[in-house]
Amino acid sequence: MKKVYSFLAVAAILALSTTAIAQTQRMVLIEKGSNASCGPCAAQNPGFHSMLNTVDDKHVAISYQWYFPGFDPMNQHNPTEANARFSTYYGNNGVPTAMIDGVVPTNAYPGFNGGYEGSPAGFSAQMINDRYAVPSPFQIDIDYSITPSSITAEVTVTATQSVSGNNLKLRIAAIERVIEFASAPGTNGETVFYNVMKKFMPNTNGLNLQNSWVAGDSQTFTQSWTHQNIYSFDQLSVVAFVQNDANKEVMQAARADDAALESSMTHAAIVYNLNAPADVCVGSNTITPQVTLRNTGNQNLTSADIVANVGGTQATYNWTGNLALMSEATITLDPITFDAVDGTNTLEVEVQNPNNNSNEEGTSSVSANLSAAPDAGIGVLVTIVTDNYGDETYWRILNDDGVKVAEGGNPNVENNYGTGNFPPPAGTGTYANNQTYNIEVELDANGCYTFEIFDYFGDGVCCAYGQGSYTVRNLTTNAILIQGGDFGAMESGKFARTGSSSVSEYDLNKNLLVYPNPVVNDLRVELNMIEHARVMIDVYDLTGKIVHSQDFGMQPAGEFVTTMQFGNLSSGMYLMNLRANDTSITRKLTVNR
């Protein structure tokens, strides 16, 4: 390990008993909650970070990327700990909000320049300078190392004077000092993010420190994290701080940030982050998976074989490029066509032959289960229950070719969702609040279908602002194919139409009654439907010309009755063709004037 930082401080801390022995310097901890789709964050963050730069040698900073108000990829990497620290521990309920040494400042806090509690715009250099001048009773030393698989930190806490307290904790976190995107990852326009918390080691509860200290006492802790979702390893740092959980006051903080990434391997690579469809349809399927390739060897990676196996089909993608240690590339593999079966189909992707050598990682593979999509029969019933913001909802069904076969809700949301803003522009078909909508959709052809639902703001239809939901059912059996409601900006699922309906010609013959025949004016048609079906009736003259046609749409199982008016037809012989789903039957009719 490499020792990279040592901060010393002496202080008299509230709720603690101390006896001064030495003078050592405090480092101030600044914590902040933010979100990449938060407009006020984009307004306040630049000034806040500019102010922090003027006191860069006096503070340590951590940013918690929160889940609200919209999409934030950094939050998705560790939403649980970001929420546990920012909201559960400190009680914050909105971003941006900042803390100084465990305190959410108000207008009564010296140097706070006004605004709501914890407003980053209200922070000043004076606040940090004043707190920096307050001594601390602890010294924190951090050693840490980074390998291709993990980060390991050894943190030693030493008392520089006598201290007593019942709730002293050491918290250790890995952060990325700067994360820069080519384009804004959220909706507020920000592209650069600072001091983003990646992981607490072992967790946000921290490590228990002894209750009673005398000058010279020390405790050492070693913690490791199998890292993931790192944007840039040269920006990876370790932060440690001592906090009194009795009053949340941070007593000392430190940061280490110049450990070098090291690997014991030369030619090595791993694959992870396999992106493949969750559902496939029984029968022939073509998928185009994506996978992330990472170089874990000291030698630059310039070639590798990516081997994919699914449903008895194997395909090899010969990758070439140039990746330095811990650099990675997202690879779109060649399309793979395979025969899916009922149940689960497993896709496995393995990296082999890095730089035409054996992989020193051994076998590195990643897999995904592709479930057989449920059968929709000849159609689906889509049920949408809106929340308090029905105008934010839109859904659609796409066929195999990506052609839209059905839709509902606000069409202006289709290509404009997860914005973090409201209200959306209203469009034709916009749903009302807290209402239930049932839509029957007939599927004309066999194949795979995709149901997609979108939310304009990006908080789904449940559960913070109403108990909304969506359900897609098989029209015939009423079996649930897809359901949900608690999602973010968008959610989807697949289902299949795999065959014809179960209505047989025998069923139609047995259950169809047509009278009177001969008919003078009105013809009554009665059919006992054995399943949900689309009913259509066409009447032809003997030349094959259609003289009467009527589409009754989807009809539920049970008795179907209709009266057809034939008063405009001339006397003679006709043929009546009745279709229920894919099955039809023909009866002779006589019109007698």
Short mmCIF file of C-alpha atoms in Angstrom, two decimals, residues 14-217:
data_model
loop_
_atom_site.label_atom_id
_atom_site.label_comp_id
_atom_site.label_asym_id
_atom_site.label_seq_id
_atom_site.Cartn_x
_atom_site.Cartn_y
_atom_site.Cartn_z
CA LEU A 14 -19.58 19.41 21.37
CA ALA A 15 -20.89 16.42 23.37
CA LEU A 16 -17.31 15.17 23.95
CA SER A 17 -14.87 15.54 26.80
CA THR A 18 -11.32 16.43 25.67
CA THR A 19 -8.04 17.46 27.25
CA ALA A 20 -5.65 19.28 24.91
CA ILE A 21 -2.27 17.67 24.35
CA ALA A 22 -1.23 18.89 20.90
CA GLN A 23 -2.34 21.22 18.15
CA THR A 24 -3.23 19.43 14.87
CA GLN A 25 -5.14 20.68 11.84
CA ARG A 26 -8.79 19.93 11.03
CA MET A 27 -10.03 19.20 7.53
CA VAL A 28 -13.65 20.25 7.01
CA LEU A 29 -16.09 17.72 5.49
CA ILE A 30 -18.53 19.11 2.92
CA GLU A 31 -21.34 16.73 1.86
CA LYS A 32 -23.91 17.54 -0.81
CA GLY A 33 -26.96 15.92 -2.38
CA SER A 34 -27.51 16.52 -6.09
CA ASN A 35 -29.13 15.00 -9.18
CA ALA A 36 -28.32 15.17 -12.90
CA SER A 37 -31.93 16.05 -13.75
CA CYS A 38 -32.37 18.72 -11.07
CA GLY A 39 -32.70 22.25 -12.46
CA PRO A 40 -31.86 24.07 -9.19
CA CYS A 41 -28.75 21.86 -8.90
CA ALA A 42 -27.49 23.09 -12.25
CA ALA A 43 -28.18 26.67 -11.12
CA GLN A 44 -26.36 26.42 -7.77
CA ASN A 45 -23.57 23.89 -8.33
CA PRO A 46 -21.19 26.03 -10.46
CA GLY A 47 -21.01 28.81 -7.87
CA PHE A 48 -20.76 26.30 -5.03
CA HIS A 49 -17.81 24.46 -6.60
CA SER A 50 -16.13 27.74 -7.53
CA MET A 51 -16.31 28.81 -3.88
CA LEU A 52 -14.93 25.44 -2.72
CA ASN A 53 -11.96 25.85 -5.06
CA THR A 54 -10.90 28.95 -3.11
CA VAL A 55 -10.54 26.81 0.04
CA ASP A 56 -9.42 23.63 -1.69
CA ASP A 57 -6.73 22.83 0.89
CA LYS A 58 -9.12 23.14 3.83
CA HIS A 59 -11.92 20.74 3.03
CA VAL A 60 -12.84 17.22 1.86
CA ALA A 61 -15.99 16.85 -0.28
CA ILE A 62 -18.48 14.07 -1.04
CA SER A 63 -21.48 14.29 -3.38
CA TYR A 64 -24.47 11.96 -3.06
CA GLN A 65 -26.27 11.66 -6.40
CA TRP A 66 -29.89 11.24 -5.25
CA TYR A 67 -32.76 9.51 -7.09
CA PHE A 68 -34.99 12.61 -7.27
CA PRO A 69 -36.20 14.43 -9.31
CA GLY A 70 -35.22 12.45 -12.41
CA PHE A 71 -32.76 10.15 -14.16
CA ASP A 72 -29.18 10.09 -12.91
CA PRO A 73 -26.85 7.25 -13.99
CA MET A 74 -24.53 7.87 -11.05
CA ASN A 75 -27.39 7.38 -8.62
CA GLN A 76 -28.28 4.11 -10.32
CA HIS A 77 -24.82 2.77 -9.51
CA ASN A 78 -25.51 2.96 -5.76
CA PRO A 79 -29.01 4.32 -4.98
CA THR A 80 -29.29 2.62 -1.59
CA GLU A 81 -26.24 4.20 0.03
CA ALA A 82 -26.84 7.62 -1.54
CA ASN A 83 -30.33 7.67 -0.05
CA ALA A 84 -29.22 6.19 3.28
CA ARG A 85 -26.62 8.89 3.80
CA PHE A 86 -28.33 11.94 2.32
CA SER A 87 -31.95 11.36 3.27
CA THR A 88 -32.22 8.72 6.02
CA TYR A 89 -29.24 9.88 8.08
CA TYR A 90 -29.53 13.65 7.62
CA GLY A 91 -33.29 13.84 7.01
CA ASN A 92 -33.02 15.79 3.75
CA ASN A 93 -35.93 15.62 1.30
CA GLY A 94 -34.76 17.69 -1.64
CA VAL A 95 -31.73 18.58 -3.73
CA PRO A 96 -29.49 20.48 -3.87
CA THR A 97 -28.71 20.43 -0.15
CA ALA A 98 -25.26 20.61 1.45
CA MET A 99 -23.86 19.88 4.91
CA ILE A 100 -20.75 21.17 6.69
CA ASP A 101 -19.18 18.77 9.20
CA GLY A 102 -22.52 17.03 9.71
CA VAL A 103 -24.62 20.21 10.04
CA VAL A 104 -27.32 21.34 7.59
CA PRO A 105 -26.80 25.09 7.98
CA THR A 106 -29.62 27.59 8.45
CA ASN A 107 -29.58 31.37 8.39
CA ALA A 108 -28.40 31.24 12.01
CA TYR A 109 -25.16 29.52 10.98
CA PRO A 110 -22.24 32.03 10.90
CA GLY A 111 -21.28 32.91 7.35
CA PHE A 112 -24.31 31.25 5.74
CA ASN A 113 -25.56 33.68 3.10
CA GLY A 114 -29.26 32.87 3.21
CA GLY A 115 -31.74 30.76 1.32
CA TYR A 116 -33.37 27.52 2.40
CA GLU A 117 -31.69 25.19 4.89
CA GLY A 118 -28.58 23.69 3.33
CA SER A 119 -28.79 25.74 0.13
CA PRO A 120 -25.39 25.40 -1.62
CA ALA A 121 -25.79 28.99 -2.81
CA GLY A 122 -25.76 30.07 0.84
CA PHE A 123 -22.34 28.53 1.57
CA SER A 124 -19.32 30.81 1.87
CA ALA A 125 -15.56 30.46 2.22
CA GLN A 126 -15.93 32.09 5.63
CA MET A 127 -17.95 29.10 6.87
CA ILE A 128 -15.15 26.72 5.90
CA ASN A 129 -12.36 28.98 7.17
CA ASP A 130 -14.09 29.34 10.53
CA ARG A 131 -14.61 25.61 10.88
CA TYR A 132 -11.06 24.91 9.67
CA ALA A 133 -9.78 27.01 12.56
CA VAL A 134 -11.51 24.78 15.13
CA PRO A 135 -9.07 22.08 16.32
CA SER A 136 -9.87 18.35 16.26
CA PRO A 137 -8.74 15.59 18.63
CA PHE A 138 -8.05 13.07 15.86
CA GLN A 139 -5.49 12.34 13.19
CA ILE A 140 -6.50 10.19 10.18
CA ASP A 141 -3.95 8.37 8.01
CA ILE A 142 -5.02 6.61 4.80
CA ASP A 143 -3.10 4.04 2.79
CA TYR A 144 -4.84 2.52 -0.22
CA SER A 145 -4.22 0.51 -3.35
CA ILE A 146 -6.15 -0.22 -6.54
CA THR A 147 -6.01 -3.45 -8.53
CA PRO A 148 -8.09 -4.46 -11.57
CA SER A 149 -10.59 -6.14 -9.26
CA SER A 150 -10.74 -4.09 -6.06
CA ILE A 151 -9.74 -1.09 -4.00
CA THR A 152 -8.32 -1.68 -0.51
CA ALA A 153 -7.97 1.04 2.11
CA GLU A 154 -6.12 0.91 5.43
CA VAL A 155 -7.23 3.74 7.69
CA THR A 156 -5.65 4.56 11.05
CA VAL A 157 -7.35 6.89 13.52
CA THR A 158 -5.07 8.32 16.25
CA ALA A 159 -6.12 10.48 19.20
CA THR A 160 -3.97 13.56 19.74
CA GLN A 161 -5.75 14.34 23.01
CA SER A 162 -8.14 12.61 25.38
CA VAL A 163 -11.61 12.02 23.96
CA SER A 164 -14.72 10.23 25.18
CA GLY A 165 -17.97 9.53 23.38
CA ASN A 166 -20.49 6.71 23.03
CA ASN A 167 -21.29 6.91 19.32
CA LEU A 168 -18.03 7.54 17.50
CA LYS A 169 -17.88 6.08 13.99
CA LEU A 170 -15.26 5.88 11.28
CA ARG A 171 -16.70 6.06 7.78
CA ILE A 172 -14.65 5.17 4.71
CA ALA A 173 -15.85 5.88 1.16
CA ALA A 174 -14.53 5.55 -2.36
CA ILE A 175 -15.26 8.60 -4.52
CA GLU A 176 -14.57 9.78 -8.05
CA ARG A 177 -13.16 13.28 -7.89
CA VAL A 178 -14.27 14.32 -11.40
CA ILE A 179 -16.76 12.60 -13.72
CA GLU A 180 -17.14 14.28 -17.09
CA PHE A 181 -19.70 13.29 -19.73
CA ALA A 182 -19.55 14.17 -23.42
CA SER A 183 -23.23 15.17 -23.18
CA ALA A 184 -25.51 15.75 -20.22
CA PRO A 185 -26.59 12.39 -18.71
CA GLY A 186 -29.69 13.94 -17.16
CA THR A 187 -32.01 16.74 -18.16
CA ASN A 188 -30.45 19.74 -16.36
CA GLY A 189 -27.53 20.24 -18.76
CA GLU A 190 -24.72 19.44 -16.32
CA THR A 191 -21.85 17.42 -17.80
CA VAL A 192 -19.23 17.62 -15.01
CA PHE A 193 -19.75 16.18 -11.53
CA TYR A 194 -17.38 16.38 -8.57
CA ASN A 195 -16.49 14.06 -5.67
CA VAL A 196 -19.22 11.52 -6.43
CA MET A 197 -19.67 8.83 -3.78
CA LYS A 198 -19.24 5.36 -5.30
CA LYS A 199 -19.27 3.09 -2.23
CA PHE A 200 -18.97 3.19 1.56
CA MET A 201 -16.69 0.50 2.93
CA PRO A 202 -18.23 -1.63 4.26
CA ASN A 203 -21.46 0.44 4.34
CA THR A 204 -22.97 3.73 5.49
CA ASN A 205 -23.30 2.47 9.08
CA GLY A 206 -19.57 2.94 9.48
CA LEU A 207 -17.10 1.23 11.80
CA ASN A 208 -17.36 1.47 15.57
CA LEU A 209 -14.56 3.36 17.32
CA GLN A 210 -13.68 2.90 20.96
CA ASN A 211 -15.55 5.10 23.43
CA SER A 212 -12.60 6.37 25.46
CA TRP A 213 -9.32 7.70 24.07
CA VAL A 214 -6.14 9.14 25.51
CA ALA A 215 -3.48 10.88 23.46
CA GLY A 216 -1.57 8.33 21.41
CA ASP A 217 -4.38 5.74 21.21
#
